Coordinates of C-alpha atoms and ligand atoms in Angstrom, one line a residue:
X19 CA -24.9 -21.3 8.0
X20 CA -24.0 -18.0 6.3
X21 CA -26.4 -16.5 3.8
X22 CA -25.8 -14.8 0.5
X23 CA -26.1 -11.0 0.6
X24 CA -26.5 -8.6 -2.4
X25 CA -23.7 -6.2 -2.3
X26 CA -22.7 -3.2 -4.4
X27 CA -19.1 -2.0 -4.4
X28 CA -18.5 1.4 -5.9
X29 CA -15.0 1.9 -7.3
X30 CA -12.9 -0.8 -8.8
X31 CA -9.4 0.3 -7.7
X32 CA -7.2 -1.7 -5.3
X33 CA -9.7 -1.7 -2.5
X34 CA -12.9 -1.9 -4.4
X35 CA -11.9 -4.7 -6.8
X36 CA -10.3 -6.8 -4.1
X37 CA -13.3 -6.3 -1.9
X38 CA -15.7 -7.3 -4.7
X39 CA -14.0 -10.6 -5.7
X40 CA -13.4 -11.5 -2.0
X41 CA -17.1 -10.9 -1.1
X42 CA -17.9 -13.2 -4.0
X43 CA -15.4 -15.8 -2.7
X44 CA -17.2 -15.5 0.7
X45 CA -20.4 -16.5 -1.1
X46 CA -22.1 -13.1 -1.7
X47 CA -23.5 -11.7 -4.9
X48 CA -21.7 -8.5 -5.9
X49 CA -22.1 -5.7 -8.4
X50 CA -19.0 -3.7 -8.9
X51 CA -19.5 -0.2 -10.2
X52 CA -17.0 2.1 -11.9
X53 CA -17.7 5.2 -13.9
X54 CA -14.9 4.4 -16.4
X55 CA -16.5 2.2 -19.2
X56 CA -13.0 1.1 -20.4
X57 CA -12.2 -0.3 -16.9
X58 CA -15.6 -2.0 -16.7
X59 CA -15.0 -3.6 -20.1
X60 CA -11.5 -4.8 -19.2
X61 CA -12.8 -6.3 -16.0
X62 CA -15.7 -8.0 -17.7
X63 CA -13.1 -9.5 -20.1
X64 CA -11.0 -10.9 -17.2
X65 CA -8.2 -8.3 -17.2
X66 CA -7.6 -7.5 -13.5
X67 CA -5.7 -4.3 -14.3
X68 CA -3.4 -4.4 -11.3
X69 CA -0.6 -6.7 -10.2
X70 CA -2.0 -8.6 -7.2
X71 CA -1.6 -12.2 -6.1
X72 CA -4.7 -14.3 -6.4
X73 CA -6.7 -11.5 -8.0
X74 CA -6.6 -12.9 -11.6
X75 CA -7.8 -16.4 -10.4
X76 CA -10.7 -15.0 -8.3
X77 CA -11.7 -12.6 -11.1
X78 CA -11.6 -15.5 -13.6
X79 CA -13.7 -17.6 -11.2
X80 CA -16.5 -15.0 -10.5
X81 CA -16.6 -12.5 -13.3
X82 CA -20.0 -12.2 -15.0
X83 CA -21.3 -14.7 -12.4
X84 CA -21.1 -13.9 -8.7
X85 CA -19.4 -10.5 -9.6
X86 CA -20.8 -8.4 -12.4
X87 CA -19.3 -5.1 -13.5
X88 CA -21.3 -2.1 -14.6
X89 CA -21.2 1.7 -14.9
X90 CA -24.8 1.9 -13.7
X91 CA -24.7 2.9 -10.0
X92 CA -28.4 3.4 -9.9
X93 CA -29.2 -0.2 -10.8
X94 CA -26.5 -1.6 -8.5
X95 CA -27.9 0.5 -5.6
X96 CA -31.5 -0.6 -6.2
X97 CA -30.8 -4.3 -5.8
X98 CA -28.1 -4.1 -3.1
X99 CA -28.6 -4.5 0.7
X100 CA -25.2 -3.0 1.4
X101 CA -23.3 -0.5 -0.8
X102 CA -19.6 -0.2 -0.2
X103 CA -18.0 3.1 -1.2
X104 CA -14.5 2.4 -2.3
X105 CA -13.7 5.4 -4.5
X106 CA -10.5 7.5 -4.4
X107 CA -9.9 10.1 -1.6
X108 CA -6.9 11.9 -3.1
X109 CA -4.8 14.4 -1.2
X110 CA -5.6 18.0 -1.7
X111 CA -3.0 20.8 -1.7
X112 CA -3.4 21.4 2.0
X113 CA -2.9 17.8 3.0
X114 CA -6.6 17.0 3.8
X115 CA -8.4 14.2 1.9
X116 CA -10.5 15.4 -1.1
X117 CA -13.9 13.8 -0.5
X118 CA -15.6 15.0 -3.7
X119 CA -15.8 11.5 -5.2
X120 CA -17.3 10.1 -2.0
X121 CA -19.9 13.0 -2.0
X122 CA -20.8 12.5 -5.6
X123 CA -21.4 8.8 -5.0
X124 CA -23.4 9.4 -1.9
X125 CA -25.7 11.8 -3.8
X126 CA -26.2 9.3 -6.7
X127 CA -27.0 6.6 -4.2
X128 CA -29.6 8.8 -2.6
X129 CA -31.4 9.1 -5.9
X130 CA -32.0 5.3 -5.9
X131 CA -32.8 4.5 -2.3
X132 CA -36.2 3.0 -2.2
X133 CA -35.9 0.5 0.7
X134 CA -33.6 0.2 3.7
X135 CA -29.9 -0.1 2.8
X136 CA -26.6 0.1 4.6
X137 CA -24.0 2.5 3.1
X138 CA -20.5 1.5 4.0
X139 CA -17.4 3.7 3.9
X140 CA -14.6 1.5 2.7
X141 CA -12.3 4.2 1.4
X142 CA -9.9 5.7 3.8
X143 CA -11.7 8.8 5.1
X144 CA -11.2 11.3 7.9
X145 CA -13.4 11.2 11.0
X146 CA -16.8 12.8 10.5
X147 CA -17.1 11.6 6.9
X148 CA -19.8 9.3 8.0
X149 CA -21.9 12.2 9.2
X150 CA -21.3 14.1 5.9
X151 CA -22.5 11.1 3.9
X152 CA -25.6 10.9 6.0
X153 CA -26.3 14.6 5.7
X154 CA -25.8 14.6 1.9
X155 CA -28.2 11.6 1.5
X156 CA -30.8 13.4 3.7
X157 CA -30.3 16.6 1.8
X158 CA -31.3 14.7 -1.3
X159 CA -34.7 14.0 0.3
X160 CA -34.2 10.5 1.7
X161 CA -35.8 9.6 5.0
X162 CA -33.3 8.9 7.8
X163 CA -35.0 5.5 8.5
X164 CA -34.3 4.3 5.0
X165 CA -30.5 3.9 5.5
X166 CA -27.6 3.8 7.9
X167 CA -24.0 4.7 7.2
X168 CA -21.3 2.6 8.7
X169 CA -17.5 2.6 8.6
X170 CA -15.7 -0.5 7.7
X171 CA -12.0 0.4 7.0
X172 CA -9.7 -1.8 5.0
X173 CA -6.3 -2.8 6.2
X174 CA -5.0 -4.6 3.1
X175 CA -1.5 -4.2 1.8
X176 CA -0.7 -4.1 -1.9
X177 CA 0.8 -7.3 -3.0
X178 CA -1.0 -9.4 -0.5
X179 CA -4.4 -7.7 -0.6
X180 CA -6.5 -10.7 -1.3
X181 CA -5.1 -12.8 1.5
X182 CA -5.2 -9.8 3.8
X183 CA -8.9 -9.4 3.0
X184 CA -9.7 -13.1 3.6
X185 CA -7.3 -13.5 6.6
X186 CA -7.6 -10.1 8.3
X187 CA -5.9 -9.4 11.6
X188 CA -9.2 -7.7 12.5
X189 CA -12.4 -6.7 10.9
X190 CA -13.5 -3.2 12.1
X191 CA -17.1 -2.3 11.9
X192 CA -18.1 1.2 13.1
X193 CA -21.8 1.3 13.3
X194 CA -24.1 3.5 15.4
X195 CA -27.2 1.4 14.7
X196 CA -27.8 -2.2 15.7
X197 CA -29.6 -2.9 12.4
X198 CA -26.7 -1.8 10.3
X199 CA -24.2 -3.7 12.5
X200 CA -26.2 -6.9 11.9
X201 CA -25.9 -6.6 8.1
X202 CA -22.2 -6.1 8.4
X203 CA -21.8 -9.0 10.8
X204 CA -23.8 -11.2 8.3
X205 CA -21.5 -10.2 5.4
X206 CA -18.4 -11.1 7.3
X207 CA -20.0 -14.2 9.0
X208 CA -18.2 -16.7 6.6
X209 CA -14.9 -15.4 8.0
X210 CA -15.9 -14.8 11.6
X211 CA -17.7 -18.1 12.1
X212 CA -14.8 -19.9 10.3
X213 CA -17.0 -21.6 7.7
X214 CA -15.0 -20.1 4.8
X215 CA -11.8 -21.8 6.1
X216 CA -13.4 -25.3 6.0
X217 CA -14.0 -25.1 2.2
X218 CA -11.8 -26.7 -0.5
X219 CA -9.5 -24.5 -2.6
X220 CA -9.7 -21.4 -0.4
X221 CA -7.1 -18.7 -0.5
X222 CA -4.5 -19.8 2.0
X223 CA -3.6 -17.7 5.0
X224 CA -3.2 -17.7 8.8
X225 CA -6.8 -18.3 9.9
X226 CA -8.7 -21.6 10.2
X227 CA -12.2 -22.6 11.2
X228 CA -10.9 -23.3 14.7
X229 CA -9.3 -19.9 14.9
X230 CA -11.3 -17.4 12.9
X231 CA -10.5 -13.6 12.7
X232 CA -12.1 -11.2 15.2
X233 CA -14.7 -8.6 14.4
X234 CA -14.4 -5.4 16.4
X235 CA -17.6 -3.4 16.8
X236 CA -17.1 0.3 17.4
X237 CA -18.7 3.7 17.0
X238 CA -18.4 5.1 13.4
X239 CA -16.1 7.8 14.5
X240 CA -13.8 5.4 16.3
X241 CA -13.6 3.2 13.2
X242 CA -12.7 6.2 11.0
X243 CA -9.9 7.1 13.5
X244 CA -8.7 3.5 13.8
X245 CA -7.8 3.5 10.1
X246 CA -5.9 6.7 10.0
X247 CA -4.2 6.1 13.4
X248 CA -3.1 2.6 12.3
X249 CA -1.5 3.9 9.1
X250 CA 0.1 6.9 10.9
X251 CA 1.4 4.6 13.6
X252 CA 3.0 2.2 11.0
X253 CA 4.6 5.2 9.2
X254 CA 5.8 6.5 12.6
X255 CA 7.5 3.1 13.3
X256 CA 9.3 3.3 9.9
X257 CA 10.4 6.9 10.5
X258 CA 11.5 5.9 14.0
X259 CA 13.8 3.1 12.8
X260 CA 15.1 5.4 10.0
X261 CA 16.1 8.0 12.6
X262 CA 17.7 5.2 14.7
X263 CA 19.5 4.0 11.5
X264 CA 21.0 7.5 11.1
X265 CA 22.2 7.4 14.6
X266 CA 23.7 3.9 14.0
X267 CA 25.5 5.4 10.9
X268 CA 26.9 8.2 13.1
X269 CA 28.2 5.7 15.7
X270 CA 29.2 2.7 13.6
X271 CA 26.5 0.6 15.2
X272 CA 24.3 -1.8 13.2
X273 CA 20.6 -1.0 12.9
X274 CA 19.7 -4.5 11.9
X275 CA 21.0 -5.7 15.3
X276 CA 19.3 -2.8 17.0
X277 CA 15.9 -3.5 15.3
X278 CA 16.2 -7.2 16.2
X279 CA 16.9 -6.3 19.8
X280 CA 14.0 -3.9 19.9
X281 CA 11.6 -6.2 18.0
X282 CA 12.1 -9.2 20.4
X283 CA 10.2 -7.1 23.0
X284 CA 6.7 -8.4 22.3
X285 CA 5.3 -4.9 23.1
X286 CA 7.3 -3.5 20.2
X287 CA 7.3 -6.4 17.8
X288 CA 9.7 -7.0 14.9
X289 CA 7.5 -5.7 12.0
X290 CA 7.9 -2.4 10.2
X291 CA 11.3 -1.8 11.6
X292 CA 13.1 -2.0 8.3
X293 CA 15.0 1.2 7.6
X294 CA 15.5 2.4 4.0
X295 CA 14.9 5.3 1.7
X296 CA 11.5 6.0 3.4
X297 CA 8.0 4.9 3.1
X298 CA 5.9 5.7 0.0
X299 CA 2.8 4.4 -1.9
X300 CA -0.7 5.6 -2.2
X301 CA -1.5 5.3 1.5
X302 CA 1.1 6.3 4.1
X303 CA 2.1 9.7 2.7
X304 CA -1.5 10.7 2.0
X305 CA -2.9 9.3 5.3
X306 CA -0.3 10.8 7.6
X307 CA -1.0 14.2 5.9
X308 CA -4.7 13.7 6.2
X309 CA -4.5 12.7 9.9
X310 CA -2.3 15.7 10.6
X311 CA -4.8 17.9 8.9
X312 CA -7.7 16.4 10.9
X313 CA -5.8 17.1 14.1
X314 CA -5.2 20.7 13.0
X315 CA -8.8 21.3 12.2
X316 CA -9.8 19.9 15.6
X317 CA -7.2 22.2 17.3
X318 CA -5.2 19.2 18.5
X319 CA -1.4 19.5 18.6
X320 CA -0.1 16.4 16.8
X321 CA 3.3 17.8 15.7
X322 CA 4.7 14.2 16.0
X323 CA 3.2 13.5 12.6
X324 CA 5.1 16.5 11.1
X325 CA 8.3 14.9 12.4
X326 CA 7.3 11.6 10.9
X327 CA 7.0 13.3 7.5
X328 CA 10.2 15.2 7.9
X329 CA 12.3 12.2 8.7
X330 CA 10.7 10.4 5.7
X331 CA 11.7 13.2 3.3
X332 CA 15.2 13.5 4.8
X333 CA 15.8 9.8 4.2
X334 CA 15.9 10.3 0.4
X335 CA 18.3 13.2 0.8
X336 CA 20.6 11.2 3.0
X337 CA 20.6 8.4 0.4
X338 CA 21.6 10.9 -2.3
X339 CA 24.5 12.1 -0.1
X340 CA 25.5 8.4 0.4
X341 CA 25.6 7.8 -3.4
X342 CA 27.6 11.0 -3.8
X343 CA 30.1 10.1 -1.2
X344 CA 30.6 6.7 -2.7
X345 CA 31.2 8.2 -6.1
X346 CA 32.8 11.5 -5.1
X347 CA 30.9 13.5 -7.8
X348 CA 27.6 12.7 -9.5
X349 CA 27.5 14.7 -12.8
X350 CA 28.0 12.4 -15.8
X351 CA 28.0 9.2 -13.7
X352 CA 26.2 6.1 -15.1
X353 CA 24.1 4.4 -12.5
X354 CA 22.3 1.0 -12.6
X355 CA 19.1 1.2 -10.6
X356 CA 17.2 -1.8 -9.3
X357 CA 13.6 -1.0 -8.2
X358 CA 11.1 1.6 -9.2
X359 CA 7.9 0.4 -7.4
X360 CA 7.1 1.9 -4.0
X361 CA 7.8 -1.5 -2.5
X362 CA 8.5 -5.1 -3.7
X363 CA 5.9 -7.4 -5.2
X364 CA 3.8 -4.6 -6.7
X365 CA 3.8 -2.6 -10.0
X366 CA 2.5 0.5 -8.2
X367 CA 4.8 3.5 -8.5
X368 CA 2.5 6.1 -6.8
X369 CA 4.5 8.2 -4.4
X370 CA 7.4 5.8 -4.9
X371 CA 10.6 6.8 -3.0
X372 CA 12.5 5.0 -5.8
X373 CA 10.9 7.2 -8.5
X374 CA 11.7 10.3 -6.5
X375 CA 15.4 9.1 -6.1
X376 CA 15.6 8.5 -9.9
X377 CA 14.4 12.1 -10.5
X378 CA 16.8 13.5 -8.0
X379 CA 19.7 11.6 -9.6
X380 CA 18.7 12.7 -13.1
X381 CA 18.6 16.2 -11.7
X382 CA 22.2 15.8 -10.5
X383 CA 23.3 15.0 -14.1
X384 CA 23.5 11.2 -13.8
X385 CA 22.4 8.8 -16.5
X386 CA 20.4 5.8 -15.4
X387 CA 19.7 2.3 -16.5
X388 CA 16.8 1.1 -14.5
X389 CA 15.1 -2.3 -13.9
X390 CA 12.0 -3.2 -12.0
X391 CA 10.3 -6.7 -12.2
X392 CA 6.8 -5.2 -12.6
X393 CA 6.9 -1.4 -12.4
X394 CA 8.6 -0.4 -15.6
X395 CA 5.6 0.2 -17.7
X396 CA 4.0 2.5 -15.2
X397 CA 7.4 4.3 -14.7
X398 CA 7.8 4.9 -18.4
X399 CA 4.5 6.8 -18.3
X400 CA 5.9 9.3 -15.8
X401 CA 9.6 9.1 -16.7
X402 CA 9.9 8.4 -20.4
X403 CA 13.0 6.7 -21.6
X404 CA 15.5 9.0 -23.4
X405 CA 19.2 9.8 -23.5
X406 CA 19.7 9.9 -19.8
X407 CA 17.2 7.3 -18.7
X408 CA 17.0 3.7 -20.1
X409 CA 15.0 0.7 -19.0
X410 CA 16.9 -2.6 -18.8
X411 CA 15.6 -6.1 -19.6
X412 CA 16.9 -7.5 -16.2
X413 CA 19.1 -6.6 -13.2
X414 CA 22.3 -7.6 -14.9
X415 CA 21.6 -5.5 -17.9
X416 CA 20.9 -2.5 -15.6
X417 CA 24.3 -3.0 -14.0
X418 CA 26.2 -3.3 -17.4
X419 CA 29.0 -0.8 -17.5
X420 CA 27.6 1.3 -14.7
X421 CA 29.8 3.3 -12.2
X422 CA 27.6 1.9 -9.4
X423 CA 24.5 -0.1 -8.8
X424 CA 21.7 1.2 -6.5
X425 CA 18.9 -0.8 -4.9
X426 CA 15.8 1.3 -4.3
X427 CA 13.0 -1.2 -3.9
X428 CA 12.9 -4.3 -1.7
X429 CA 11.9 -6.9 -4.4
X430 CA 12.6 -10.3 -2.8
X431 CA 14.2 -11.5 -6.0
X432 CA 16.9 -8.9 -5.7
X433 CA 18.2 -10.7 -2.6
X434 CA 18.9 -13.8 -4.7
X435 CA 20.8 -12.0 -7.5
X436 CA 24.2 -13.5 -8.4
X437 CA 26.6 -10.9 -6.9
X438 CA 29.6 -12.2 -8.9
X439 CA 27.7 -11.7 -12.1
X440 CA 26.6 -8.2 -11.1
X441 CA 30.1 -7.3 -10.2
X442 CA 31.4 -8.5 -13.5
X443 CA 28.8 -6.4 -15.3
X444 CA 29.6 -3.2 -13.5
X445 CA 32.4 -0.8 -14.4
X446 CA 33.2 -0.3 -10.7
X447 CA 32.2 -2.7 -7.9
X448 CA 30.1 -0.2 -5.9
X449 CA 26.7 -1.2 -4.5
X450 CA 24.6 1.3 -2.7
X451 CA 21.7 -0.5 -1.1
X452 CA 18.7 1.6 0.0
X453 CA 16.8 -1.4 1.2
X454 CA 19.5 -3.5 3.1
X455 CA 18.9 -6.5 0.8
X456 CA 22.4 -8.1 1.5
X457 CA 24.6 -8.9 4.4
X458 CA 27.5 -6.4 4.2
X459 CA 30.1 -9.2 4.7
X460 CA 28.6 -11.3 1.9
X461 CA 28.6 -8.3 -0.5
X462 CA 32.2 -7.5 0.4
X463 CA 33.2 -11.1 -0.1
X464 CA 31.7 -10.9 -3.6
X465 CA 34.1 -8.0 -4.2
X466 CA 31.8 -5.0 -3.6
X467 CA 32.3 -1.8 -1.8
X468 CA 28.9 -2.0 -0.1
X469 CA 27.0 0.9 1.4
X470 CA 23.6 0.3 3.0
X471 CA 21.3 2.0 5.6
X472 CA 22.2 2.2 9.2
X473 CA 25.0 -0.4 8.9
X474 CA 28.7 0.1 8.6
X475 CA 30.0 0.1 5.0
X476 CA 31.8 -3.1 4.0
X477 CA 34.8 -3.3 1.6
X478 CA 36.5 -6.3 0.0
X479 CA 39.8 -7.5 1.3
X480 CA 42.8 -7.5 -1.0
X481 CA 42.1 -11.2 -1.8
X482 CA 38.5 -10.6 -2.6
X483 CA 39.4 -7.7 -5.0
X484 CA 41.6 -10.1 -6.8
Ligands
LIG676 C1 -0.4 0.1 3.9 C2 -0.7 -0.6 5.2 O1 0.4 -1.5 5.5 C3 -2.0 -1.4 5.1 O2 -2.4 -2.0 6.3 C4 -3.1 -0.4 4.7 O3 -4.4 -1.0 4.5 C5 -2.7 0.3 3.4 O4 -1.5 1.0 3.5 C6 -3.8 1.2 3.0 O5 -4.1 2.2 3.7 O6 -4.5 1.0 2.0 P1 0.8 -0.6 1.6 O7 0.7 0.9 1.2 O8 0.3 -1.6 0.6 O9 -0.1 -0.8 2.9 O10 2.3 -0.8 1.9 P2 3.2 -1.3 3.1 O11 3.6 -2.7 3.0 O12 2.6 -0.9 4.4 O13 4.5 -0.4 2.8 C7 4.4 1.1 2.8 C8 5.7 1.7 2.6 O14 6.5 1.6 3.7 C9 6.5 1.1 1.4 O15 7.2 2.1 0.7 C10 7.5 0.2 2.1 O16 8.7 0.0 1.4 C11 7.8 1.0 3.4 N1 8.3 0.2 4.6 C12 7.5 -0.7 5.1 C13 9.5 0.5 5.1 O17 10.3 1.4 4.6 N2 10.0 -0.2 6.2 C14 9.2 -1.2 6.8 O18 9.7 -1.8 7.8 C15 7.9 -1.4 6.2

């Protein structure tokens, strides 16, 4: 039988908020702390602030009950057995992670430590952060026996964060003390002993009580490296398939067939082999840079990561050339753009390859009519609408009278668009697909000159044009 644990989660961003409501869903009592009073008020009122499946329903179920929101870190620390630090670790100019928010939180926690507590790194942090947190707490006069610092990295993806949290491939706990490890094991017991999956109305996912997820116990440093190494490896997989896609383009091969052939090897696996205009988001670009910076600092040659970044940046430039060669010249062209978010199923535009493409195209003198199912509000804040950039009500309106239509984000709903209707809306039937959303033959049958990534271009036959 799992027991209820008093938890504080510091930071109510993607990781913090999801962790807070999911710990409540697992039966724990949670105080979620944020230093922004407006955010706290919004969360107390039931506004989940981010576009994330299952988050509104869990927030509704637990807010002001099993999860309370506050700006008072001191009070939250005083009553918690475990304090999860889930604040931002932005990228500094040199690529390494800026840990000043983590440090500030550690110092504040130190001021309120009056009995044994476990402090948990949940934010993505470089190796050795654990030791720095410990040192700053000790520097603030706290006895070493009063606390332990553990690393418990998060592997959730935006868009499926809640089900990733409750149905994790693995739970990694990096702890150098038995006592701290026991607290973390107790927190995750509802998942690891399977009892959560026996309850009614749970968030559905791949695990069940007969097959619960594994918990991997490691040293703190190993856990810190697991997080960075996992993200860097996934980014590497994407850059690898993008480089293969470029080779396919040069040889008239089809990257989709190549990826399928590679992915059937169980040692390689089919996931993260989708080529496109490169990876983006708040994690991969920042984490690859931070991991490279850690290796540099430690005197380890990890030039492979520099190549991963280089291929990723080149992918955008190649796409721009593809648009140019489909249209001959760019200046003065009207383009319809589908997708602004960094990937489908999210409203997040941080480090979005699509936003970068839009900026590049505007810089080339194009005018753009863009549509994204969820990311337009955030886009408007960084790219305000004006003469050259408009936001459309739907995909068909974005295509209206455009010289070509570009797909920049893999929103699943784009794959079900009516190609005939799009073609009629466009001035010229040109579709440049940066996310390989359509089968080339299908797009050509619908009358399109279709260009995608790593697959031969497809053109309509005379009958199809008619
Ligand atoms: C990523 C990881 O997948 C999570 O495991 C991790 O916890 C998270 O970062 C984090 O560190 O917080 P996320 O950033 O939500 O999650 O997005 P992904 O689904 O991994 O996609 C990242 C980028 O790669 C997107 O721009 C996506 O379009 C691109 N991508 C992904 C490809 O271009 N090809 C693929 O095959 C897969």
